[in-house]
mmCIF file of N, CA and C in Angstrom:
data_model
loop_
_atom_site.group_PDB
_atom_site.id
_atom_site.type_symbol
_atom_site.label_atom_id
_atom_site.label_comp_id
_atom_site.label_asym_id
_atom_site.label_seq_id
_atom_site.Cartn_x
_atom_site.Cartn_y
_atom_site.Cartn_z
ATOM 1 N N ILE Z 1 245.775 0.490 155.339
ATOM 2 C CA ILE Z 1 247.077 -0.045 155.005
ATOM 3 C C ILE Z 1 248.145 0.571 155.908
ATOM 4 N N GLN Z 2 248.011 1.844 156.236
ATOM 5 C CA GLN Z 2 248.992 2.486 157.109
ATOM 6 C C GLN Z 2 249.016 1.806 158.481
ATOM 7 N N THR Z 3 247.853 1.472 159.010
ATOM 8 C CA THR Z 3 247.776 0.776 160.296
ATOM 9 C C THR Z 3 248.449 -0.587 160.206
ATOM 10 N N LEU Z 4 248.230 -1.290 159.105
ATOM 11 C CA LEU Z 4 248.875 -2.585 158.902
ATOM 12 C C LEU Z 4 250.390 -2.439 158.914
ATOM 13 N N GLY Z 5 250.896 -1.382 158.293
ATOM 14 C CA GLY Z 5 252.334 -1.132 158.293
ATOM 15 C C GLY Z 5 252.879 -0.894 159.690
ATOM 16 N N LYS Z 6 252.131 -0.167 160.509
ATOM 17 C CA LYS Z 6 252.568 0.082 161.888
ATOM 18 C C LYS Z 6 252.567 -1.200 162.708
ATOM 19 N N ILE Z 7 251.548 -2.019 162.524
ATOM 20 C CA ILE Z 7 251.448 -3.275 163.272
ATOM 21 C C ILE Z 7 252.604 -4.205 162.932
ATOM 22 N N THR Z 8 252.944 -4.289 161.643
ATOM 23 C CA THR Z 8 254.002 -5.205 161.215
ATOM 24 C C THR Z 8 255.390 -4.641 161.444
ATOM 25 N N GLY Z 9 255.491 -3.348 161.720
ATOM 26 C CA GLY Z 9 256.786 -2.750 162.001
ATOM 27 C C GLY Z 9 257.581 -2.370 160.764
ATOM 28 N N PHE Z 10 256.910 -2.206 159.614
ATOM 29 C CA PHE Z 10 257.612 -1.788 158.409
ATOM 30 C C PHE Z 10 258.229 -0.420 158.633
ATOM 31 N N ALA Z 11 259.437 -0.217 158.101
ATOM 32 C CA ALA Z 11 260.102 1.076 158.216
ATOM 33 C C ALA Z 11 259.381 2.130 157.381
ATOM 34 N N GLN Z 12 258.839 1.719 156.238
ATOM 35 C CA GLN Z 12 258.101 2.631 155.375
ATOM 36 C C GLN Z 12 256.611 2.393 155.561
ATOM 37 N N VAL Z 13 255.822 3.366 155.157
ATOM 38 C CA VAL Z 13 254.372 3.180 155.176
ATOM 39 C C VAL Z 13 254.027 2.100 154.162
ATOM 40 N N ALA Z 14 253.236 1.131 154.589
ATOM 41 C CA ALA Z 14 252.869 0.032 153.691
ATOM 42 C C ALA Z 14 251.933 0.545 152.605
ATOM 43 N N ARG Z 15 252.284 0.236 151.375
ATOM 44 C CA ARG Z 15 251.449 0.583 150.226
ATOM 45 C C ARG Z 15 251.178 -0.708 149.460
ATOM 46 N N PRO Z 16 250.063 -0.779 148.750
ATOM 47 C CA PRO Z 16 249.778 -2.004 147.990
ATOM 48 C C PRO Z 16 250.934 -2.417 147.080
ATOM 49 N N TYR Z 17 251.595 -1.431 146.455
ATOM 50 C CA TYR Z 17 252.717 -1.757 145.578
ATOM 51 C C TYR Z 17 253.841 -2.446 146.344
ATOM 52 N N LEU Z 18 254.168 -1.927 147.530
ATOM 53 C CA LEU Z 18 255.252 -2.518 148.313
ATOM 54 C C LEU Z 18 254.913 -3.937 148.753
ATOM 55 N N LEU Z 19 253.655 -4.170 149.104
ATOM 56 C CA LEU Z 19 253.246 -5.521 149.485
ATOM 57 C C LEU Z 19 253.351 -6.468 148.294
ATOM 58 N N ARG Z 20 252.966 -5.994 147.121
ATOM 59 C CA ARG Z 20 253.062 -6.811 145.909
ATOM 60 C C ARG Z 20 254.526 -7.084 145.569
ATOM 61 N N TYR Z 21 255.361 -6.057 145.662
ATOM 62 C CA TYR Z 21 256.784 -6.204 145.362
ATOM 63 C C TYR Z 21 257.439 -7.191 146.322
ATOM 64 N N ALA Z 22 257.123 -7.071 147.603
ATOM 65 C CA ALA Z 22 257.688 -7.989 148.597
ATOM 66 C C ALA Z 22 257.239 -9.423 148.330
ATOM 67 N N GLY Z 23 255.986 -9.600 147.957
ATOM 68 C CA GLY Z 23 255.501 -10.936 147.619
ATOM 69 C C GLY Z 23 256.218 -11.510 146.415
ATOM 70 N N GLY Z 24 256.456 -10.679 145.420
ATOM 71 C CA GLY Z 24 257.192 -11.122 144.237
ATOM 72 C C GLY Z 24 258.614 -11.524 144.570
ATOM 73 N N LYS Z 25 259.265 -10.748 145.419
ATOM 74 C CA LYS Z 25 260.630 -11.083 145.831
ATOM 75 C C LYS Z 25 260.660 -12.394 146.608
ATOM 76 N N LEU Z 26 259.687 -12.602 147.490
ATOM 77 C CA LEU Z 26 259.645 -13.844 148.261
ATOM 78 C C LEU Z 26 259.461 -15.052 147.353
ATOM 79 N N MET Z 27 258.613 -14.916 146.342
ATOM 80 C CA MET Z 27 258.436 -16.028 145.405
ATOM 81 C C MET Z 27 259.717 -16.284 144.629
ATOM 82 N N SER Z 28 260.445 -15.233 144.300
ATOM 83 C CA SER Z 28 261.710 -15.383 143.591
ATOM 84 C C SER Z 28 262.725 -16.114 144.461
ATOM 85 N N TYR Z 29 262.815 -15.738 145.730
ATOM 86 C CA TYR Z 29 263.765 -16.367 146.642
ATOM 87 C C TYR Z 29 263.397 -17.810 146.955
ATOM 88 N N ALA Z 30 262.118 -18.125 146.976
ATOM 89 C CA ALA Z 30 261.677 -19.481 147.308
ATOM 90 C C ALA Z 30 262.203 -20.488 146.298
ATOM 91 N N GLY Z 31 262.213 -20.118 145.036
ATOM 92 C CA GLY Z 31 262.767 -20.993 144.014
ATOM 93 C C GLY Z 31 261.877 -22.137 143.583
ATOM 94 N N ASN Z 32 260.741 -22.323 144.199
ATOM 95 C CA ASN Z 32 259.872 -23.445 143.843
ATOM 96 C C ASN Z 32 258.594 -22.992 143.146
ATOM 97 N N VAL Z 33 258.575 -21.748 142.671
ATOM 98 C CA VAL Z 33 257.416 -21.217 141.954
ATOM 99 C C VAL Z 33 257.799 -21.092 140.480
ATOM 100 N N SER Z 34 257.065 -21.758 139.606
ATOM 101 C CA SER Z 34 257.382 -21.718 138.176
ATOM 102 C C SER Z 34 257.070 -20.341 137.597
ATOM 103 N N ASP Z 35 257.666 -20.054 136.447
ATOM 104 C CA ASP Z 35 257.422 -18.778 135.781
ATOM 105 C C ASP Z 35 255.944 -18.592 135.461
ATOM 106 N N ALA Z 36 255.303 -19.654 135.011
ATOM 107 C CA ALA Z 36 253.886 -19.571 134.646
ATOM 108 C C ALA Z 36 253.019 -19.248 135.865
ATOM 109 N N ILE Z 37 253.268 -19.923 136.981
ATOM 110 C CA ILE Z 37 252.500 -19.668 138.203
ATOM 111 C C ILE Z 37 252.775 -18.258 138.714
ATOM 112 N N TYR Z 38 254.034 -17.853 138.661
ATOM 113 C CA TYR Z 38 254.393 -16.508 139.105
ATOM 114 C C TYR Z 38 253.616 -15.457 138.312
ATOM 115 N N ASN Z 39 253.621 -15.581 136.976
ATOM 116 C CA ASN Z 39 252.898 -14.615 136.142
ATOM 117 C C ASN Z 39 251.405 -14.656 136.394
ATOM 118 N N LEU Z 40 250.875 -15.825 136.687
ATOM 119 C CA LEU Z 40 249.452 -15.946 136.997
ATOM 120 C C LEU Z 40 249.112 -15.190 138.286
ATOM 121 N N ILE Z 41 249.975 -15.284 139.274
ATOM 122 C CA ILE Z 41 249.739 -14.621 140.562
ATOM 123 C C ILE Z 41 249.958 -13.109 140.458
ATOM 124 N N ILE Z 42 251.083 -12.692 139.908
ATOM 125 C CA ILE Z 42 251.451 -11.276 139.866
ATOM 126 C C ILE Z 42 250.753 -10.530 138.725
ATOM 127 N N ARG Z 43 250.413 -11.229 137.665
ATOM 128 C CA ARG Z 43 249.705 -10.665 136.502
ATOM 129 C C ARG Z 43 250.488 -9.582 135.773
ATOM 130 N N HIS Z 44 251.768 -9.847 135.527
ATOM 131 C CA HIS Z 44 252.536 -8.950 134.674
ATOM 132 C C HIS Z 44 252.185 -9.225 133.222
ATOM 133 N N ALA Z 45 252.366 -8.222 132.380
ATOM 134 C CA ALA Z 45 252.061 -8.379 130.959
ATOM 135 C C ALA Z 45 253.020 -9.354 130.292
ATOM 136 N N SER Z 46 254.252 -9.390 130.766
ATOM 137 C CA SER Z 46 255.225 -10.322 130.193
ATOM 138 C C SER Z 46 256.203 -10.762 131.273
ATOM 139 N N MET Z 47 256.928 -11.825 130.983
ATOM 140 C CA MET Z 47 257.918 -12.358 131.920
ATOM 141 C C MET Z 47 259.108 -11.407 132.054
ATOM 142 N N ALA Z 48 259.294 -10.512 131.105
ATOM 143 C CA ALA Z 48 260.424 -9.584 131.132
ATOM 144 C C ALA Z 48 260.418 -8.718 132.393
ATOM 145 N N THR Z 49 259.255 -8.355 132.884
ATOM 146 C CA THR Z 49 259.167 -7.544 134.104
ATOM 147 C C THR Z 49 259.752 -8.300 135.285
ATOM 148 N N PHE Z 50 259.413 -9.585 135.411
ATOM 149 C CA PHE Z 50 259.966 -10.405 136.487
ATOM 150 C C PHE Z 50 261.476 -10.515 136.352
ATOM 151 N N LEU Z 51 261.950 -10.795 135.158
ATOM 152 C CA LEU Z 51 263.384 -10.970 134.948
ATOM 153 C C LEU Z 51 264.160 -9.696 135.255
ATOM 154 N N LYS Z 52 263.570 -8.560 134.951
ATOM 155 C CA LYS Z 52 264.265 -7.287 135.151
ATOM 156 C C LYS Z 52 264.233 -6.812 136.602
ATOM 157 N N HIS Z 53 263.118 -7.019 137.311
ATOM 158 C CA HIS Z 53 262.946 -6.378 138.618
ATOM 159 C C HIS Z 53 262.891 -7.318 139.824
ATOM 160 N N TYR Z 54 262.547 -8.572 139.631
ATOM 161 C CA TYR Z 54 262.324 -9.446 140.778
ATOM 162 C C TYR Z 54 263.320 -10.600 140.890
ATOM 163 N N LEU Z 55 263.876 -11.032 139.785
ATOM 164 C CA LEU Z 55 264.714 -12.225 139.774
ATOM 165 C C LEU Z 55 265.929 -12.059 140.674
ATOM 166 N N LEU Z 56 266.169 -13.041 141.488
ATOM 167 C CA LEU Z 56 267.314 -13.034 142.389
ATOM 168 C C LEU Z 56 268.601 -13.004 141.574
ATOM 169 N N ARG Z 57 269.478 -12.082 141.851
ATOM 170 C CA ARG Z 57 270.720 -11.910 141.088
ATOM 171 C C ARG Z 57 271.890 -12.710 141.655
ATOM 172 N N ARG Z 58 271.726 -13.302 142.801
ATOM 173 C CA ARG Z 58 272.801 -14.075 143.415
ATOM 174 C C ARG Z 58 272.831 -15.467 142.792
ATOM 175 N N ILE Z 59 273.982 -15.870 142.287
ATOM 176 C CA ILE Z 59 274.131 -17.189 141.675
ATOM 177 C C ILE Z 59 274.509 -18.171 142.773
ATOM 178 N N THR Z 60 273.701 -19.215 142.932
ATOM 179 C CA THR Z 60 273.915 -20.175 144.019
ATOM 180 C C THR Z 60 274.377 -21.527 143.503
ATOM 181 N N VAL Z 61 274.815 -21.580 142.249
ATOM 182 C CA VAL Z 61 275.258 -22.831 141.641
ATOM 183 C C VAL Z 61 276.736 -22.702 141.310
ATOM 184 N N ASN Z 62 277.485 -23.773 141.476
ATOM 185 C CA ASN Z 62 278.891 -23.790 141.104
ATOM 186 C C ASN Z 62 278.968 -23.911 139.585
ATOM 187 N N THR Z 63 279.063 -22.776 138.906
ATOM 188 C CA THR Z 63 279.029 -22.779 137.443
ATOM 189 C C THR Z 63 280.272 -23.417 136.830
ATOM 190 N N GLN Z 64 281.395 -23.404 137.512
ATOM 191 C CA GLN Z 64 282.603 -24.036 136.983
ATOM 192 C C GLN Z 64 282.464 -25.547 136.953
ATOM 193 N N ALA Z 65 281.704 -26.103 137.874
ATOM 194 C CA ALA Z 65 281.520 -27.553 137.912
ATOM 195 C C ALA Z 65 280.604 -28.035 136.790
ATOM 196 N N ILE Z 66 279.805 -27.137 136.244
ATOM 197 C CA ILE Z 66 278.862 -27.523 135.190
ATOM 198 C C ILE Z 66 279.575 -27.745 133.869
ATOM 199 N N VAL Z 67 280.584 -26.928 133.569
ATOM 200 C CA VAL Z 67 281.261 -27.029 132.262
ATOM 201 C C VAL Z 67 282.336 -28.050 132.216
#
């Protein structure tokens, strides 16, 4: 894994956790992965973990136009 990190140019040493975390963030940013599919891939015990640690916090919708 350390060699993989050097090849890809990661600033930190690549660890399985970091690769999993990065994958989770990418799925969150993509926006086209359902909660059920996400949990199936990442295998968290509950959706609360995704909501707390991976969910994109930037709001990209005009919320004033909705109301």
